[in-house]
Amino acid sequence: MSEEIVLPEVELNIYSPKDPTEVTVVENYICTIENSPNFVRHLTFDVSGTDLEGRVRVGQSIGILPPGVNEKGRPHKLRLYSVSSPTKGENGNSTLISTTVKRTIEEFEGKLYTGICSNYLADLQVGDKVKATGPSGRRFLLPQNANDFNYVLFATGTGIAPFRGMVIELLESGFKGDLVLVFGCPYRTDLIYADFFRKMEQKYDNFQYITCISREDRRADGSKKYVQSSIEDCQDQLSPIFEKENTLIYICGLKGMEAGIYQNLAIQGFDEYLVIKPKLETIAPEDWKWEDMKRNVKPSTRTFEEVY
Ligand code: FAD
Ligand code: A2P
């Protein structure tokens, strides 16, 4: 690696669950392209008058304390949400912080369960007050010397949130390196912020937006197209960037997505993004088993992941 990666100093937990602050909703709208059954909303909070103002970096998360109590009668625990605005704030306004929230719904043994906090947030109206904590996260950040690198960002679902902020932050500050965003979702209607990313792709020659629609697109062998498929299928676009000494990889979204990315990077010979323990060094990456990978393949300093 030619350039040193210097991560910025960040402030952590200015507000804790015991001592949260209060922020006000200023917008709450659906950010998938059509009426998708995956309800994902863009929420913006006014944080003016709180110590969050100007002190939350892109890549960090804020905590939300939903009202009410759990089945044991204790207050609901906080849930984390990635900030989807750039460090300078939504629309460049340091008093505004955004996030991207998916309503979670699960059917289990014939009963429907709706997630406590995501549905609370999704139902909020402009003017409503919310208890917030944070910021949290000290590694999933853009380097301080951000313009010294190229970036390949992999997101599934709401993993797109930090990358919206990062793409804005990089491109709107004169970044001249290569920037690729690979986004995966089940159906075309589930694309999040698609119009925005397409516009950015038209505006900036150094930005590419690749989508992997798992239940609609098929690969040549008939299998599903996942974000990691792009490492093989979009080699013309991606390999020249992975080969550069100053490229960094960021991964955000579904827990487990990192394994497929690591395996495909190793198959293509991009080992510098990984730390591969001796146990796997003698096995061809094509034959790596999920269980072995969990313990024996880790991200290198050039790879950043936030999966949940
Ligand atoms: P919960 O009430 O916690 O329930 C979780 C799931 O279990 C739901 O799907 C619910 O339907 C199901 N469930 C509940 N009870 C039962 C039951 N009895 N049986 C079976 N199933 C049940 N999320 C985002 O949307 N956007 C983000 O930007 C984001 N960023 C994150 C960043 C980090 C670092 C982390 C750790 C998480 C992030 N998350 C994000 C996830 C978020 O924190 C929450 O976990 C998510 O919104 C679900 O919380 P909830 O309160 O809605 O669901
Ligand atoms: P699928 O569900 O078709 O298997 P969302 O959060 O909106 O549900 O989207 C998550 C996306 O990530 C879906 O397209 C899902 O595909 C895909 N996905 C599921 N498992 C993995 C995995 N292990 N690696 C990468 N992508 C995955």
mmCIF file of N, CA, C and O and ligand atoms in Angstrom, residues 61 79-82 99-102 104-106 108 113-119 158 161 306 308, ligand 1:
data_model
loop_
_atom_site.group_PDB
_atom_site.id
_atom_site.type_symbol
_atom_site.label_atom_id
_atom_site.label_comp_id
_atom_site.label_asym_id
_atom_site.label_seq_id
_atom_site.Cartn_x
_atom_site.Cartn_y
_atom_site.Cartn_z
ATOM 1 N N SER A 61 -22.779 5.708 13.485
ATOM 2 C CA SER A 61 -24.214 5.452 13.686
ATOM 3 C C SER A 61 -24.709 6.296 14.853
ATOM 4 O O SER A 61 -23.919 6.742 15.685
ATOM 5 N N ARG A 79 -31.477 0.933 19.510
ATOM 6 C CA ARG A 79 -31.076 0.320 18.234
ATOM 7 C C ARG A 79 -30.193 1.315 17.497
ATOM 8 O O ARG A 79 -30.435 2.533 17.579
ATOM 9 N N LEU A 80 -29.207 0.778 16.765
ATOM 10 C CA LEU A 80 -28.281 1.642 16.034
ATOM 11 C C LEU A 80 -28.742 1.844 14.594
ATOM 12 O O LEU A 80 -29.254 0.907 13.968
ATOM 13 N N TYR A 81 -28.542 3.029 14.076
ATOM 14 C CA TYR A 81 -28.860 3.337 12.675
ATOM 15 C C TYR A 81 -27.707 4.135 12.065
ATOM 16 O O TYR A 81 -27.273 5.152 12.638
ATOM 17 N N SER A 82 -27.206 3.666 10.923
ATOM 18 C CA SER A 82 -26.089 4.352 10.260
ATOM 19 C C SER A 82 -26.546 5.706 9.759
ATOM 20 O O SER A 82 -27.662 5.852 9.246
ATOM 21 N N THR A 99 -30.818 9.293 8.367
ATOM 22 C CA THR A 99 -30.578 7.857 8.371
ATOM 23 C C THR A 99 -31.563 7.182 7.414
ATOM 24 O O THR A 99 -32.434 7.852 6.843
ATOM 25 N N THR A 100 -31.395 5.877 7.239
ATOM 26 C CA THR A 100 -32.174 5.131 6.250
ATOM 27 C C THR A 100 -32.715 3.903 6.958
ATOM 28 O O THR A 100 -31.936 3.050 7.389
ATOM 29 N N VAL A 101 -34.021 3.818 7.109
ATOM 30 C CA VAL A 101 -34.595 2.789 7.988
ATOM 31 C C VAL A 101 -35.524 1.852 7.229
ATOM 32 O O VAL A 101 -36.426 2.302 6.517
ATOM 33 N N LYS A 102 -35.282 0.567 7.423
ATOM 34 C CA LYS A 102 -36.188 -0.421 6.825
ATOM 35 C C LYS A 102 -37.125 -0.958 7.894
ATOM 36 O O LYS A 102 -36.680 -1.376 8.973
ATOM 37 N N THR A 104 -38.844 -3.620 9.767
ATOM 38 C CA THR A 104 -38.624 -5.068 9.828
ATOM 39 C C THR A 104 -39.932 -5.763 10.217
ATOM 40 O O THR A 104 -40.666 -5.293 11.101
ATOM 41 N N ILE A 105 -40.216 -6.844 9.500
ATOM 42 C CA ILE A 105 -41.435 -7.640 9.742
ATOM 43 C C ILE A 105 -41.029 -9.103 9.611
ATOM 44 O O ILE A 105 -40.285 -9.453 8.695
ATOM 45 N N GLU A 106 -41.482 -9.940 10.523
ATOM 46 C CA GLU A 106 -41.102 -11.356 10.508
ATOM 47 C C GLU A 106 -42.333 -12.192 10.810
ATOM 48 O O GLU A 106 -43.091 -11.839 11.713
ATOM 49 N N PHE A 108 -43.350 -15.799 12.300
ATOM 50 C CA PHE A 108 -42.765 -16.937 13.012
ATOM 51 C C PHE A 108 -43.901 -17.748 13.626
ATOM 52 O O PHE A 108 -44.725 -17.213 14.361
ATOM 53 N N TYR A 113 -44.606 -10.559 13.532
ATOM 54 C CA TYR A 113 -43.902 -9.677 14.480
ATOM 55 C C TYR A 113 -43.353 -8.476 13.724
ATOM 56 O O TYR A 113 -42.655 -8.630 12.724
ATOM 57 N N THR A 114 -43.673 -7.301 14.211
ATOM 58 C CA THR A 114 -43.099 -6.103 13.595
ATOM 59 C C THR A 114 -41.997 -5.576 14.518
ATOM 60 O O THR A 114 -42.185 -5.513 15.735
ATOM 61 N N GLY A 115 -40.865 -5.228 13.939
ATOM 62 C CA GLY A 115 -39.729 -4.729 14.723
ATOM 63 C C GLY A 115 -40.109 -3.462 15.468
ATOM 64 O O GLY A 115 -40.796 -2.593 14.929
ATOM 65 N N ILE A 116 -39.663 -3.354 16.727
ATOM 66 C CA ILE A 116 -40.087 -2.257 17.606
ATOM 67 C C ILE A 116 -39.602 -0.905 17.077
ATOM 68 O O ILE A 116 -40.381 0.025 16.859
ATOM 69 N N CYS A 117 -38.308 -0.779 16.894
ATOM 70 C CA CYS A 117 -37.746 0.553 16.665
ATOM 71 C C CYS A 117 -37.898 1.012 15.211
ATOM 72 O O CYS A 117 -38.206 2.177 14.949
ATOM 73 N N SER A 118 -37.699 0.067 14.268
ATOM 74 C CA SER A 118 -37.755 0.481 12.859
ATOM 75 C C SER A 118 -39.177 0.925 12.505
ATOM 76 O O SER A 118 -39.364 1.896 11.762
ATOM 77 N N ASN A 119 -40.184 0.235 13.062
ATOM 78 C CA ASN A 119 -41.562 0.637 12.752
ATOM 79 C C ASN A 119 -41.955 1.916 13.489
ATOM 80 O O ASN A 119 -42.706 2.735 12.955
ATOM 81 N N THR A 158 -30.215 -1.922 3.707
ATOM 82 C CA THR A 158 -29.938 -0.613 4.328
ATOM 83 C C THR A 158 -28.441 -0.384 4.562
ATOM 84 O O THR A 158 -28.057 0.686 5.042
ATOM 85 N N ALA A 161 -26.918 2.915 3.537
ATOM 86 C CA ALA A 161 -27.005 4.193 4.267
ATOM 87 C C ALA A 161 -25.658 4.930 4.352
ATOM 88 O O ALA A 161 -25.549 6.065 3.881
ATOM 89 N N GLU A 306 -19.039 -3.361 8.098
ATOM 90 C CA GLU A 306 -20.051 -3.157 9.135
ATOM 91 C C GLU A 306 -21.254 -3.989 8.712
ATOM 92 O O GLU A 306 -21.975 -3.616 7.786
ATOM 93 N N TYR A 308 -24.657 -6.440 10.010
ATOM 94 C CA TYR A 308 -25.558 -6.611 11.165
ATOM 95 C C TYR A 308 -26.768 -7.438 10.782
ATOM 96 O O TYR A 308 -26.990 -7.689 9.621
HETATM 97 P P1 FAD B 1 -36.680 -5.759 16.806
HETATM 98 O O1 FAD B 1 -37.879 -5.440 17.596
HETATM 99 O O2 FAD B 1 -35.355 -5.657 17.474
HETATM 100 O O3 FAD B 1 -36.845 -7.185 16.152
HETATM 101 C C1 FAD B 1 -35.844 -7.726 15.331
HETATM 102 C C2 FAD B 1 -36.470 -8.672 14.317
HETATM 103 O O4 FAD B 1 -37.056 -9.768 14.989
HETATM 104 C C3 FAD B 1 -37.586 -8.015 13.500
HETATM 105 O O5 FAD B 1 -37.478 -8.491 12.160
HETATM 106 C C4 FAD B 1 -38.867 -8.527 14.142
HETATM 107 O O6 FAD B 1 -39.919 -8.592 13.179
HETATM 108 C C5 FAD B 1 -38.434 -9.907 14.624
HETATM 109 N N1 FAD B 1 -39.126 -10.376 15.824
HETATM 110 C C6 FAD B 1 -39.477 -9.660 16.916
HETATM 111 N N2 FAD B 1 -40.028 -10.464 17.844
HETATM 112 C C7 FAD B 1 -40.027 -11.706 17.350
HETATM 113 C C8 FAD B 1 -40.466 -12.979 17.821
HETATM 114 N N3 FAD B 1 -41.018 -13.124 19.026
HETATM 115 N N4 FAD B 1 -40.291 -14.043 17.012
HETATM 116 C C9 FAD B 1 -39.736 -13.933 15.795
HETATM 117 N N5 FAD B 1 -39.312 -12.751 15.281
HETATM 118 C C10 FAD B 1 -39.450 -11.675 16.051
HETATM 119 N N6 FAD B 1 -31.154 -0.773 10.336
HETATM 120 C C11 FAD B 1 -31.647 0.062 9.400
HETATM 121 O O7 FAD B 1 -32.817 -0.050 9.002
HETATM 122 N N7 FAD B 1 -30.879 1.079 8.876
HETATM 123 C C12 FAD B 1 -29.601 1.278 9.265
HETATM 124 O O8 FAD B 1 -28.937 2.206 8.782
HETATM 125 C C13 FAD B 1 -29.052 0.414 10.259
HETATM 126 N N8 FAD B 1 -27.787 0.551 10.673
HETATM 127 C C14 FAD B 1 -27.279 -0.275 11.633
HETATM 128 C C15 FAD B 1 -25.964 -0.090 12.048
HETATM 129 C C16 FAD B 1 -25.427 -0.932 12.985
HETATM 130 C C17 FAD B 1 -23.976 -0.738 13.429
HETATM 131 C C18 FAD B 1 -26.213 -1.978 13.546
HETATM 132 C C19 FAD B 1 -25.627 -2.915 14.574
HETATM 133 C C20 FAD B 1 -27.505 -2.158 13.148
HETATM 134 C C21 FAD B 1 -28.075 -1.316 12.182
HETATM 135 N N9 FAD B 1 -29.396 -1.453 11.761
HETATM 136 C C22 FAD B 1 -29.894 -0.612 10.794
HETATM 137 C C23 FAD B 1 -30.295 -2.463 12.359
HETATM 138 C C24 FAD B 1 -31.115 -1.798 13.486
HETATM 139 O O9 FAD B 1 -30.245 -1.467 14.569
HETATM 140 C C25 FAD B 1 -32.215 -2.696 14.057
HETATM 141 O O10 FAD B 1 -31.636 -3.919 14.450
HETATM 142 C C26 FAD B 1 -33.353 -2.978 13.082
HETATM 143 O O11 FAD B 1 -33.986 -1.755 12.692
HETATM 144 C C27 FAD B 1 -34.401 -3.880 13.728
HETATM 145 O O12 FAD B 1 -34.797 -3.292 14.931
HETATM 146 P P2 FAD B 1 -36.324 -3.303 15.401
HETATM 147 O O13 FAD B 1 -36.387 -2.715 16.756
HETATM 148 O O14 FAD B 1 -37.199 -2.737 14.337
HETATM 149 O O15 FAD B 1 -36.626 -4.852 15.458
#
